[in-house]
Structures are given as C-alpha cells and as structure tokens.
Amino acid sequence: MTKILITAAGSYGDVAPYTGLGARLRDAGHEVALATHDTYAPLVRAAGLEFRRLPADPRTRRPGTVGEAQPAAPGSKRALMRQAAAFIKELGGGIADAADEDTGLLLLSATTAPLGHHLAEALDIPSLDLPLVPSAPTGDFAPVVSGGRSLGRWGNRAAGHLSLRIIDRLYADATRGLRARLGLPPASPRTVRRRTEAAGRPVLHGFSEVLLPRPADWRTGLDVVGNWWPWHAPDARLPHLVEDFLAAGPPPVFVGFGSMAGGDGERLSTLAAAALRRAGVRGILQSGWAGLATRHAPEHADLLTVGDVPHALLFPRMSAVVHHCGAGTTAAGLRAGVPTVPVPVTADQPFWAARLASLGAATAPVPFAGLSADNAVARLADAVTQAVASPARRDHATEAARRLAAEDGAGEVIKAVERLGI
C-alpha cells in the first residue's frame, strides 16, 4: 500500500474531479490524502479520503486583493496577474506542509504542479502531473486561455511557449520562497520546467479525446486519458423537491455559472428567468457562487433553484444545459448526452465552448460579457430554443455520451501508478 498525496487548488471544478480519482485509488488499495482548501473538506472526507489543508481558499479571499502596495485597475490584465501571483505565493507557503515523511507519491493538478515538483525533489519521491486542461505547446490549437481562436500552426506553437513563460513568471516568487524553505538550491521555474520536460516524465490529461483529440505533435508521454468524475455516494439521489419538480412537467433547462459571476446573482437570475420564459421552457437554476435564485411568485412557478446537486444526477434529466463551460461542467454536460448553451466567462471557458460547438453538441457560444446588452434576454432565449428544438444537437450529444461511457480515465491513472512500481 502506497501513501499517495493529491494536491489541487482553485474552484470547485479544479478540485472535485480529484475526489473521484482519489476514491478509485483508495479502492485499488492505496492510502490517499487530498490537499486542498477548507471549502472542500466535507467533499474530500465524504469520498473517504484524508483531508490536508491548503491556504488561499478562493471562497474566503477578498476580491481585488493583489498583494502589492500599488493597486491596478479592477479587472485589468495587470490586476489579474497580480492576483494570480499573490494566490500562488500564498499557496506555495502551505504546500510544503501538505506532505509527511510517509508520502510515497505526489499527484499534482495544473495549479499545484509547478510547486509540487519542488516538494517531490525535496522528499526524493516520484510525482505525476494530472492536469484537467492542455498546456503543452502544439500547432493544433492556441493556448486554452487565449479564447479558442487558432493562430495557425506556427502561431499556436509560439503562443504556447509564451504562455509557459508567463506561468513561469507567475510562480517565480513562490518558487524562490518554497525552495529556500525546503532546503533546495536556487532554481527558477523555467529551469525546473525544462528539467522536467527533458526527463520525459508522463503527464496524464483528465479530459476526453471525444472533446479534444490528443495533438499529434506532442512528445511521447503526454497522454489524454479521459475524465475523472467528482465523487458522489453510490446511493445518492436527487432531493425530493427536485424530483417533484421534474415530475410536474417536461424536462427543464439547467442554468448555472459555477464559481463565476460572484455577486451578480440578482441580475443574472432575472435575465435567466426572462429568457427561459420567452423560450417557453421550464428551468432549474443552480445558485453557485453567483447566488442565482428565483422568487416565489406565480410567474416563476416553472423555475426551481437548487444548491450543490451532483451534475451526474441532474444533467441527464434536463432538455439542455446553460453554463459557463468550465472543463468539468463541459464534460458533465457531454456525459449526460444533452445539448449545451455555452456562456463562457473567462480563462479556458471560451476554448471549451468552441470545442462543444465544433462537436455539434452545443449552440454557438453566448459570451457572458454580452449578457449585459439590451438584447441579452432575446439572445439567450433564442439559443435555448435552438438547443432544445434541434434533434441534430441532441444526437451529437448522445453520441458523445456513448463514447465517453467507454472511457476510464481513473483506471488509466491507476495503471500509471502501477507502472511506477508503487
């Protein structure tokens, strides 16, 4: 039995898939701990994993905190970079405490890998990178944070290398402090990254080739293995209130923005209700970080608000899903075999929205920024109507779900762990 430590940081979608992966590793005979933020401690423990705390919990950090004396304009790239660097520096201060002397293997998310590599070096133990999004440069597509537009094969590769250099800069301060704390000689993030790449270490990507085929120009060892699904109890059921709502009429449309749009709940709730009513469909709003909610009024009788409900249970009962296209929610919609209305907000979300549309399982994206326009209700209602009324989109989604069901991403990770001789 090997003591495995998984480290994951960020929003729910950045963490939850590793609970299902951890549970599978535990069932395979390993002792598994998951280091993440306090917000997710109940989910980690419910999955039967040991919880280890990481700082920089995104639910408790003050919006706009950038960790520097000179403020930047809210929402500017400069502000976002400073916020990211401050988050990473705080995270680096805690990741050194996450492992103990019995830890035999580190499994690292995309956010924690640039820090976890130093921890693995200090402990002299192996590590595996398990990102949920692609990051290695390729000619097939531009970096996922660039919005999904191709720059041509040369431009895509150049942008990919530039993206890695930007990540190196973001981790520079945290790397300096972490290596000093661990008693390691100084080394820049770029040096460590290149050393890792030269060693040809395996990287297992937790998304499906159904949605994004593995680039042919990736080096050997960069593999796409399929999704890791968030854990939920085998006997879990939808709440009675939800079941009653589902039984009262035709399948509704799901609307949710996950960890996006915090504090914008009232406006988005009003907009979503108006769009669903205009499309003539029932709806389920998931409150999320935005705080979506419906008022108890006759005109909202066909709407229901829910909290944390497993997408694996809810999505297959929908006629369509409207969401921000985070990697996990995107995969959950495909797994359910229902059409998507993508409303991407930021980061990798426009990329996944474009992939869904190219697969034929989604409408054209409705960018979140456009939801403040005068025609936002009409535009969202039209997209919902297209998603619900198109047999072709449902057929494409159903076919994607069939192919996803044949994959076992967690099983591939277990095999990789076994190949390490652990």
Coordinates of N, CA and C in Angstrom, one line a residue, residues 13-233:
G13 N -14.6 23.2 -9.7 CA -14.2 22.4 -10.9 C -12.8 22.0 -10.9
D14 N -11.9 22.8 -10.2 CA -10.5 22.5 -10.2 C -10.1 21.4 -9.2
V15 N -11.1 21.1 -8.3 CA -10.8 20.2 -7.2 C -11.6 18.9 -7.2
A16 N -12.9 19.1 -7.5 CA -13.9 17.9 -7.4 C -13.5 16.7 -8.2
P17 N -12.9 16.8 -9.4 CA -12.6 15.6 -10.1 C -11.6 14.7 -9.4
Y18 N -10.7 15.3 -8.6 CA -9.7 14.5 -7.9 C -10.3 13.8 -6.7
T19 N -11.5 14.1 -6.3 CA -12.2 13.3 -5.2 C -12.6 11.9 -5.8
G20 N -13.1 11.9 -7.0 CA -13.5 10.6 -7.6 C -12.2 9.8 -8.0
L21 N -11.2 10.5 -8.5 CA -9.9 9.8 -8.7 C -9.3 9.2 -7.5
G22 N -9.3 10.0 -6.4 CA -8.8 9.6 -5.1 C -9.5 8.3 -4.6
A23 N -10.9 8.4 -4.7 CA -11.7 7.2 -4.3 C -11.3 6.0 -5.0
R24 N -11.1 6.1 -6.3 CA -10.7 4.9 -7.1 C -9.3 4.4 -6.7
L25 N -8.4 5.3 -6.4 CA -7.1 4.9 -6.0 C -7.2 4.2 -4.6
R26 N -8.0 4.7 -3.8 CA -8.3 4.1 -2.5 C -8.8 2.7 -2.6
D27 N -9.8 2.5 -3.5 CA -10.4 1.2 -3.8 C -9.4 0.2 -4.4
A28 N -8.3 0.8 -5.0 CA -7.3 -0.1 -5.6 C -6.2 -0.5 -4.6
G29 N -6.4 0.0 -3.3 CA -5.5 -0.4 -2.2 C -4.5 0.6 -1.7
H30 N -4.6 1.8 -2.2 CA -3.7 2.8 -1.7 C -4.3 3.7 -0.6
E31 N -3.5 4.3 0.2 CA -3.9 5.2 1.2 C -3.8 6.6 0.5
V32 N -4.9 7.4 0.5 CA -4.9 8.6 -0.3 C -5.3 9.8 0.6
A33 N -4.6 10.8 0.5 CA -4.9 12.1 1.1 C -5.1 13.1 -0.1
L34 N -6.0 14.1 0.1 CA -6.2 15.2 -0.9 C -5.9 16.5 -0.2
A35 N -4.9 17.2 -0.6 CA -4.6 18.5 0.0 C -5.3 19.6 -0.9
T36 N -6.2 20.4 -0.3 CA -6.9 21.4 -1.0 C -7.5 22.4 0.1
H37 N -8.4 23.3 -0.3 CA -8.8 24.4 0.5 C -9.9 23.9 1.5
D38 N -10.1 24.6 2.6 CA -11.1 24.2 3.6 C -12.5 24.1 3.1
T39 N -12.8 24.9 2.1 CA -14.1 24.9 1.5 C -14.5 23.5 1.0
Y40 N -13.5 22.7 0.6 CA -13.8 21.4 0.0 C -13.6 20.2 1.0
A41 N -13.3 20.5 2.2 CA -13.0 19.5 3.2 C -14.2 18.5 3.4
P42 N -15.4 18.9 3.4 CA -16.5 17.9 3.6 C -16.6 17.0 2.4
L43 N -16.4 17.5 1.2 CA -16.4 16.7 0.0 C -15.3 15.6 0.0
V44 N -14.1 16.1 0.4 CA -12.9 15.2 0.5 C -13.2 14.1 1.5
R45 N -13.7 14.4 2.6 CA -13.9 13.4 3.7 C -15.0 12.5 3.3
A46 N -16.1 13.0 2.7 CA -17.2 12.2 2.3 C -16.7 11.1 1.3
A47 N -15.7 11.4 0.5 CA -15.2 10.5 -0.5 C -14.3 9.4 0.1
G48 N -14.1 9.5 1.4 CA -13.3 8.6 2.2 C -11.8 8.9 2.1
L49 N -11.4 10.1 1.8 CA -10.0 10.5 1.7 C -9.6 11.3 2.9
E50 N -8.3 11.3 3.2 CA -7.8 12.2 4.3 C -7.7 13.6 3.7
F51 N -8.2 14.5 4.5 CA -8.1 15.9 4.1 C -6.8 16.6 4.6
R52 N -6.1 17.3 3.8 CA -5.0 18.1 4.2 C -5.3 19.5 3.7
R53 N -5.0 20.5 4.5 CA -5.3 21.9 4.2 C -4.3 22.6 3.4
L54 N -4.8 23.3 2.3 CA -4.0 24.2 1.6 C -4.6 25.6 1.8
P55 N -3.7 26.6 1.9 CA -4.2 28.0 2.1 C -4.8 28.6 0.8
A56 N -5.1 29.9 0.8 CA -5.5 30.6 -0.4 C -6.9 30.2 -0.9
D57 N -7.8 29.8 0.1 CA -9.1 29.4 -0.3 C -9.8 30.5 -1.1
P58 N -10.2 30.2 -2.4 CA -10.8 31.2 -3.2 C -12.2 31.7 -2.7
R59 N -12.9 30.9 -1.9 CA -14.2 31.4 -1.3 C -14.0 32.4 -0.2
T60 N -12.8 32.5 0.4 CA -12.7 33.4 1.5 C -11.7 34.6 1.2
R61 N -11.0 34.5 0.1 CA -10.1 35.6 -0.3 C -10.9 36.8 -0.6
R62 N -10.4 38.0 -0.2 CA -11.1 39.2 -0.6 C -11.0 39.5 -2.1
P63 N -12.0 39.8 -2.8 CA -11.9 40.2 -4.2 C -11.1 41.4 -4.3
G64 N -10.2 41.4 -5.4 CA -9.4 42.5 -5.7 C -8.1 42.6 -4.9
T65 N -7.8 41.6 -4.0 CA -6.6 41.5 -3.3 C -5.4 41.1 -4.2
V66 N -4.4 42.0 -4.3 CA -3.4 41.7 -5.2 C -2.0 41.6 -4.5
G67 N -2.0 41.8 -3.3 CA -0.8 41.6 -2.5 C 0.3 42.6 -2.8
E68 N 0.0 43.8 -3.4 CA 1.0 44.8 -3.6 C 0.5 46.1 -3.2
A69 N 1.4 47.0 -3.0 CA 1.0 48.4 -2.5 C 0.4 49.2 -3.5
Q70 N 0.8 49.1 -4.8 CA 0.3 49.9 -5.9 C -0.9 49.1 -6.5
P71 N -2.1 49.6 -6.4 CA -3.2 48.9 -6.9 C -3.3 49.0 -8.4
A72 N -3.9 48.0 -9.1 CA -4.2 48.1 -10.5 C -5.7 48.2 -10.7
A73 N -6.0 48.7 -11.9 CA -7.5 48.8 -12.2 C -8.2 47.5 -12.1
P74 N -9.3 47.4 -11.4 CA -10.0 46.1 -11.2 C -10.3 45.6 -12.6
G75 N -10.1 44.2 -12.7 CA -10.4 43.6 -14.0 C -9.4 43.7 -15.1
S76 N -8.3 44.5 -14.9 CA -7.3 44.7 -15.9 C -6.4 43.5 -15.9
K77 N -5.6 43.3 -17.0 CA -4.7 42.1 -17.0 C -3.7 42.2 -15.9
R78 N -3.2 43.5 -15.7 CA -2.2 43.7 -14.6 C -2.8 43.3 -13.3
A79 N -4.0 43.6 -13.0 CA -4.6 43.2 -11.7 C -4.8 41.7 -11.6
L80 N -5.2 41.1 -12.7 CA -5.4 39.6 -12.7 C -4.1 38.9 -12.5
M81 N -3.0 39.4 -13.1 CA -1.7 38.8 -12.9 C -1.2 38.9 -11.5
R82 N -1.5 40.1 -10.9 CA -1.0 40.3 -9.5 C -1.9 39.4 -8.6
Q83 N -3.1 39.3 -8.8 CA -4.0 38.4 -8.0 C -3.5 37.0 -8.1
A84 N -3.2 36.6 -9.3 CA -2.8 35.2 -9.5 C -1.5 34.9 -8.8
A85 N -0.5 35.9 -8.9 CA 0.8 35.7 -8.3 C 0.6 35.7 -6.8
A86 N -0.3 36.5 -6.2 CA -0.5 36.5 -4.8 C -1.1 35.2 -4.3
F87 N -2.1 34.7 -5.1 CA -2.7 33.4 -4.8 C -1.6 32.3 -4.8
I88 N -0.8 32.3 -5.8 CA 0.2 31.2 -5.9 C 1.3 31.3 -4.8
K89 N 1.6 32.6 -4.4 CA 2.6 32.7 -3.3 C 2.1 32.2 -2.0
E90 N 0.8 32.5 -1.7 CA 0.2 32.0 -0.5 C 0.1 30.5 -0.6
L91 N -0.3 30.0 -1.7 CA -0.4 28.5 -1.9 C 1.0 27.8 -1.7
G92 N 2.0 28.4 -2.2 CA 3.4 27.9 -2.0 C 3.8 27.8 -0.6
G93 N 3.3 28.7 0.2 CA 3.7 28.7 1.6 C 3.0 27.5 2.4
G94 N 2.0 27.0 1.8 CA 1.3 25.9 2.5 C 1.6 24.5 1.9
I95 N 2.0 24.5 0.7 CA 2.1 23.1 0.1 C 3.3 22.4 0.7
A96 N 4.3 23.1 1.2 CA 5.4 22.4 1.9 C 4.9 21.6 3.1
D97 N 3.8 22.1 3.7 CA 3.3 21.4 4.9 C 2.3 20.2 4.6
A98 N 2.0 20.1 3.3 CA 1.0 19.1 2.9 C 1.4 17.7 3.0
A99 N 2.7 17.4 2.7 CA 3.2 16.1 2.7 C 3.8 15.7 4.0
D100 N 3.8 14.4 4.4 CA 4.5 14.0 5.5 C 5.6 13.0 5.1
E101 N 6.4 12.5 6.1 CA 7.5 11.6 5.7 C 7.1 10.3 5.2
D102 N 5.8 9.9 5.3 CA 5.4 8.6 4.8 C 4.8 8.7 3.3
T103 N 4.7 9.9 2.8 CA 4.2 10.1 1.5 C 5.1 9.5 0.4
G104 N 4.5 8.7 -0.4 CA 5.4 7.9 -1.4 C 5.2 8.4 -2.8
L105 N 4.1 9.2 -3.1 CA 3.8 9.7 -4.4 C 3.0 10.9 -4.4
L106 N 3.3 11.9 -5.2 CA 2.6 13.1 -5.4 C 1.8 13.1 -6.7
L107 N 0.5 13.4 -6.7 CA -0.3 13.6 -7.9 C -0.7 15.0 -7.9
L108 N -0.4 15.7 -9.0 CA -0.4 17.2 -9.0 C -1.4 17.7 -10.1
S109 N -2.2 18.7 -9.6 CA -3.1 19.3 -10.6 C -2.3 20.4 -11.3
A110 N -2.9 21.0 -12.4 CA -2.2 22.0 -13.1 C -1.7 23.2 -12.3
T111 N -2.6 23.6 -11.3 CA -2.2 24.7 -10.5 C -1.1 24.4 -9.5
T112 N -1.1 23.2 -9.0 CA -0.1 22.8 -7.9 C 1.1 22.2 -8.5
A113 N 1.2 21.8 -9.7 CA 2.3 21.1 -10.3 C 3.6 21.9 -10.2
P114 N 3.6 23.2 -10.6 CA 4.8 23.9 -10.6 C 5.4 24.1 -9.2
L115 N 4.6 23.9 -8.2 CA 5.1 24.0 -6.8 C 5.4 22.5 -6.3
G116 N 4.5 21.6 -6.7 CA 4.7 20.2 -6.2 C 6.0 19.6 -6.7
H117 N 6.5 20.0 -7.9 CA 7.8 19.4 -8.4 C 8.9 19.7 -7.4
H118 N 8.9 20.8 -6.8 CA 10.0 21.1 -5.8 C 9.8 20.3 -4.5
L119 N 8.6 20.0 -4.1 CA 8.3 19.2 -3.0 C 8.7 17.8 -3.2
A120 N 8.4 17.3 -4.5 CA 8.9 15.9 -4.8 C 10.4 15.8 -4.8
E121 N 11.1 16.9 -5.3 CA 12.5 16.9 -5.3 C 13.1 16.8 -3.9
A122 N 12.5 17.6 -3.0 CA 13.0 17.7 -1.6 C 12.8 16.3 -0.9
L123 N 11.6 15.7 -1.2 CA 11.3 14.4 -0.5 C 11.9 13.2 -1.2
D124 N 12.4 13.5 -2.4 CA 13.0 12.4 -3.2 C 12.0 11.3 -3.5
I125 N 10.8 11.7 -4.0 CA 9.7 10.8 -4.3 C 9.2 11.1 -5.7
P126 N 8.6 10.2 -6.4 CA 8.1 10.4 -7.7 C 6.8 11.3 -7.7
S127 N 6.5 11.9 -8.8 CA 5.3 12.7 -8.9 C 4.7 12.5 -10.3
L128 N 3.4 12.7 -10.4 CA 2.7 12.6 -11.7 C 1.9 13.9 -11.9
D129 N 2.0 14.5 -13.1 CA 1.2 15.7 -13.4 C -0.2 15.2 -13.9
L130 N -1.3 15.7 -13.4 CA -2.6 15.3 -13.8 C -3.4 16.5 -14.1
P131 N -3.1 17.2 -15.1 CA -3.9 18.5 -15.4 C -5.3 18.2 -16.1
L132 N -6.2 19.1 -15.9 CA -7.5 19.0 -16.5 C -7.6 19.7 -17.8
V133 N -6.6 20.5 -18.1 CA -6.6 21.2 -19.4 C -5.2 21.0 -20.0
P134 N -5.1 21.1 -21.4 CA -3.8 21.0 -22.0 C -3.0 22.3 -21.8
S135 N -1.7 22.1 -21.7 CA -0.8 23.3 -21.5 C 0.4 23.2 -22.4
A136 N 0.8 22.0 -22.9 CA 2.0 21.8 -23.7 C 1.7 22.5 -25.1
P137 N 2.7 23.2 -25.6 CA 2.5 23.9 -26.9 C 2.2 22.9 -28.0
T138 N 1.4 23.3 -28.9 CA 1.1 22.5 -30.1 C 0.7 23.4 -31.2
G139 N 0.8 22.8 -32.4 CA 0.3 23.6 -33.6 C -1.2 23.4 -33.8
D140 N -1.8 22.5 -33.1 CA -3.2 22.2 -33.3 C -4.1 23.2 -32.8
F141 N -3.8 23.9 -31.7 CA -4.6 25.0 -31.2 C -3.8 25.9 -30.3
A142 N -4.3 27.1 -30.2 CA -3.6 28.1 -29.3 C -3.8 27.8 -27.9
P143 N -3.1 28.4 -26.9 CA -3.3 28.1 -25.5 C -4.8 28.3 -25.1
V144 N -5.2 27.4 -24.2 CA -6.6 27.4 -23.9 C -7.1 28.7 -23.3
V145 N -6.2 29.5 -22.7 CA -6.7 30.8 -22.2 C -6.7 31.9 -23.2
S146 N -6.4 31.6 -24.5 CA -6.4 32.6 -25.5 C -7.7 32.8 -26.2
G147 N -8.7 32.0 -25.8 CA -10.1 32.2 -26.3 C -10.5 31.3 -27.4
G148 N -9.7 30.3 -27.8 CA -10.1 29.3 -28.7 C -9.8 29.6 -30.2
R149 N -9.4 30.8 -30.5 CA -9.1 31.1 -31.9 C -7.7 30.6 -32.3
S150 N -7.7 29.9 -33.4 CA -6.4 29.4 -33.9 C -5.6 30.6 -34.5
L151 N -4.2 30.5 -34.3 CA -3.3 31.5 -34.9 C -2.5 30.9 -36.0
G152 N -2.9 29.7 -36.5 CA -2.1 29.0 -37.4 C -1.1 28.1 -36.7
R153 N -0.6 27.1 -37.3 CA 0.3 26.1 -36.6 C 1.5 26.8 -36.0
W154 N 2.2 27.7 -36.7 CA 3.4 28.3 -36.1 C 2.9 29.2 -35.0
G155 N 1.9 30.0 -35.2 CA 1.4 31.0 -34.2 C 0.9 30.3 -33.0
N156 N 0.2 29.1 -33.2 CA -0.3 28.4 -32.0 C 0.9 27.9 -31.1
R157 N 1.9 27.4 -31.8 CA 3.1 26.9 -31.0 C 3.8 28.0 -30.3
A158 N 4.0 29.1 -31.0 CA 4.7 30.3 -30.4 C 3.9 30.8 -29.2
A159 N 2.6 30.9 -29.4 CA 1.7 31.4 -28.3 C 1.8 30.4 -27.1
G160 N 1.9 29.1 -27.4 CA 2.0 28.1 -26.3 C 3.3 28.3 -25.5
H161 N 4.4 28.5 -26.2 CA 5.6 28.7 -25.5 C 5.6 30.0 -24.7
L162 N 5.0 31.1 -25.2 CA 4.8 32.3 -24.5 C 4.0 32.1 -23.2
S163 N 2.9 31.3 -23.4 CA 2.1 31.0 -22.2 C 2.9 30.4 -21.1
L164 N 3.7 29.5 -21.4 CA 4.6 28.8 -20.4 C 5.5 29.8 -19.7
R165 N 6.0 30.7 -20.5 CA 6.9 31.7 -19.9 C 6.2 32.6 -18.9
I166 N 4.9 32.9 -19.3 CA 4.1 33.8 -18.4 C 3.8 33.0 -17.1
I167 N 3.5 31.7 -17.2 CA 3.3 30.9 -16.0 C 4.6 30.9 -15.1
D168 N 5.7 30.7 -15.8 CA 7.0 30.7 -15.0 C 7.1 32.0 -14.2
R169 N 6.8 33.2 -14.8 CA 6.8 34.4 -14.1 C 5.9 34.5 -12.9
L170 N 4.7 33.9 -13.1 CA 3.7 33.9 -12.0 C 4.2 33.1 -10.8
Y171 N 5.0 32.1 -11.1 CA 5.4 31.2 -10.0 C 6.8 31.5 -9.5
A172 N 7.4 32.6 -10.0 CA 8.8 32.9 -9.6 C 9.0 33.2 -8.1
D173 N 8.2 34.1 -7.6 CA 8.3 34.4 -6.1 C 8.0 33.2 -5.3
A174 N 6.9 32.5 -5.6 CA 6.6 31.3 -4.8 C 7.7 30.3 -4.8
T175 N 8.3 30.1 -6.0 CA 9.3 29.1 -6.2 C 10.5 29.4 -5.3
R176 N 10.9 30.7 -5.4 CA 12.1 31.2 -4.6 C 11.9 30.9 -3.1
G177 N 10.7 31.2 -2.6 CA 10.5 31.0 -1.2 C 10.3 29.5 -0.8
L178 N 9.7 28.8 -1.7 CA 9.5 27.3 -1.4 C 10.8 26.6 -1.4
R179 N 11.6 26.8 -2.4 CA 12.9 26.1 -2.5 C 13.8 26.4 -1.3
A180 N 13.8 27.7 -0.8 CA 14.5 28.1 0.4 C 14.0 27.3 1.6
R181 N 12.7 27.3 1.7 CA 12.1 26.6 2.9 C 12.4 25.1 2.9
L182 N 12.4 24.5 1.7 CA 12.7 23.1 1.6 C 14.2 22.7 1.6
G183 N 15.0 23.7 1.7 CA 16.5 23.5 1.7 C 17.0 23.1 0.4
L184 N 16.4 23.5 -0.7 CA 16.9 23.2 -2.1 C 17.7 24.3 -2.6
P185 N 18.7 24.0 -3.5 CA 19.4 25.1 -4.1 C 18.5 26.0 -5.0
P186 N 18.9 27.2 -5.2 CA 18.0 28.1 -6.0 C 17.9 27.5 -7.5
A187 N 16.7 27.7 -8.0 CA 16.4 27.3 -9.4 C 15.1 28.0 -9.8
S188 N 15.1 28.5 -11.0 CA 14.0 29.3 -11.5 C 12.9 28.3 -11.9
P189 N 11.6 28.7 -12.0 CA 10.6 27.9 -12.5 C 10.9 27.3 -13.9
R190 N 11.5 28.2 -14.8 CA 11.8 27.8 -16.1 C 12.8 26.7 -16.1
T191 N 13.8 26.8 -15.3 CA 14.8 25.7 -15.2 C 14.2 24.4 -14.8
V192 N 13.4 24.4 -13.7 CA 12.8 23.2 -13.3 C 11.8 22.6 -14.3
R193 N 11.1 23.5 -15.0 CA 10.1 23.0 -16.0 C 10.9 22.3 -17.1
R194 N 12.0 23.0 -17.6 CA 12.8 22.4 -18.7 C 13.4 21.1 -18.3
R195 N 13.8 21.0 -17.0 CA 14.4 19.8 -16.5 C 13.4 18.6 -16.5
T196 N 12.2 19.0 -16.1 CA 11.1 18.0 -16.1 C 10.7 17.5 -17.5
E197 N 10.7 18.5 -18.4 CA 10.3 18.1 -19.8 C 11.4 17.3 -20.4
A198 N 12.7 17.6 -20.1 CA 13.8 16.8 -20.7 C 13.8 15.4 -20.2
A199 N 13.3 15.2 -19.0 CA 13.2 13.8 -18.4 C 12.1 13.0 -19.0
G200 N 11.2 13.6 -19.8 CA 10.2 12.9 -20.5 C 9.2 12.3 -19.5
R201 N 8.9 12.9 -18.4 CA 8.0 12.4 -17.4 C 6.6 12.3 -18.0
P202 N 5.8 11.3 -17.6 CA 4.5 11.2 -18.1 C 3.6 12.3 -17.5
V203 N 2.7 12.8 -18.4 CA 1.6 13.7 -18.0 C 0.3 13.1 -18.5
L204 N -0.6 12.9 -17.6 CA -1.9 12.3 -17.9 C -3.0 13.4 -17.8
H205 N -3.6 13.7 -18.9 CA -4.6 14.8 -19.0 C -6.0 14.2 -18.8
G206 N -6.7 14.9 -17.8 CA -8.0 14.4 -17.4 C -9.1 15.0 -18.2
F207 N -9.1 14.9 -19.5 CA -10.2 15.2 -20.4 C -10.3 14.2 -21.5
S208 N -11.3 14.2 -22.3 CA -11.6 13.2 -23.3 C -11.2 13.6 -24.7
E209 N -10.7 12.6 -25.4 CA -10.4 12.9 -26.8 C -11.7 13.0 -27.6
V210 N -12.8 12.7 -27.1 CA -14.1 12.9 -27.7 C -14.2 14.4 -27.9
L211 N -13.8 15.2 -26.9 CA -13.9 16.6 -27.0 C -12.7 17.3 -27.6
L212 N -11.5 16.8 -27.3 CA -10.3 17.4 -27.8 C -9.2 16.2 -28.1
P213 N -9.1 15.9 -29.3 CA -8.1 14.8 -29.7 C -6.7 15.2 -29.2
R214 N -5.9 14.2 -28.9 CA -4.5 14.4 -28.5 C -3.7 15.0 -29.7
P215 N -3.0 16.1 -29.5 CA -2.2 16.6 -30.6 C -1.1 15.6 -31.1
A216 N -1.0 15.5 -32.4 CA 0.0 14.5 -32.9 C 1.4 15.0 -32.7
D217 N 1.6 16.3 -32.5 CA 3.0 16.9 -32.3 C 3.4 16.9 -30.8
W218 N 2.6 16.4 -29.9 CA 3.0 16.3 -28.5 C 4.1 15.2 -28.4
R219 N 5.0 15.3 -27.5 CA 6.0 14.3 -27.2 C 5.4 13.1 -26.6
T220 N 6.1 12.0 -26.7 CA 5.7 10.7 -26.1 C 5.6 11.0 -24.6
G221 N 4.6 10.5 -24.0 CA 4.4 10.6 -22.5 C 3.3 11.7 -22.2
L222 N 3.0 12.5 -23.1 CA 1.9 13.5 -22.9 C 0.6 12.8 -23.4
D223 N -0.2 12.2 -22.5 CA -1.3 11.4 -22.8 C -2.7 12.0 -22.4
V224 N -3.7 11.8 -23.2 CA -5.1 12.2 -22.9 C -5.8 10.9 -22.5
V225 N -6.2 10.8 -21.2 CA -6.7 9.5 -20.7 C -8.2 9.5 -20.5
G226 N -8.9 10.6 -20.5 CA -10.3 10.7 -20.2 C -10.6 11.3 -18.9
N227 N -11.8 11.6 -18.6 CA -12.2 12.4 -17.4 C -12.1 11.7 -16.1
W228 N -11.9 12.4 -15.1 CA -12.1 11.9 -13.7 C -13.3 12.6 -13.2
W229 N -14.3 11.9 -12.7 CA -15.5 12.4 -12.3 C -15.6 12.7 -10.8
P230 N -16.2 13.8 -10.4 CA -16.4 14.1 -9.0 C -17.1 12.9 -8.3
W231 N -16.6 12.7 -7.1 CA -17.2 11.6 -6.3 C -18.6 12.0 -5.8
H232 N -19.5 11.1 -5.8 CA -20.8 11.2 -5.1 C -21.2 9.8 -4.6
A233 N -21.9 9.8 -3.5 CA -22.3 8.5 -2.9 C -23.0 7.6 -3.8

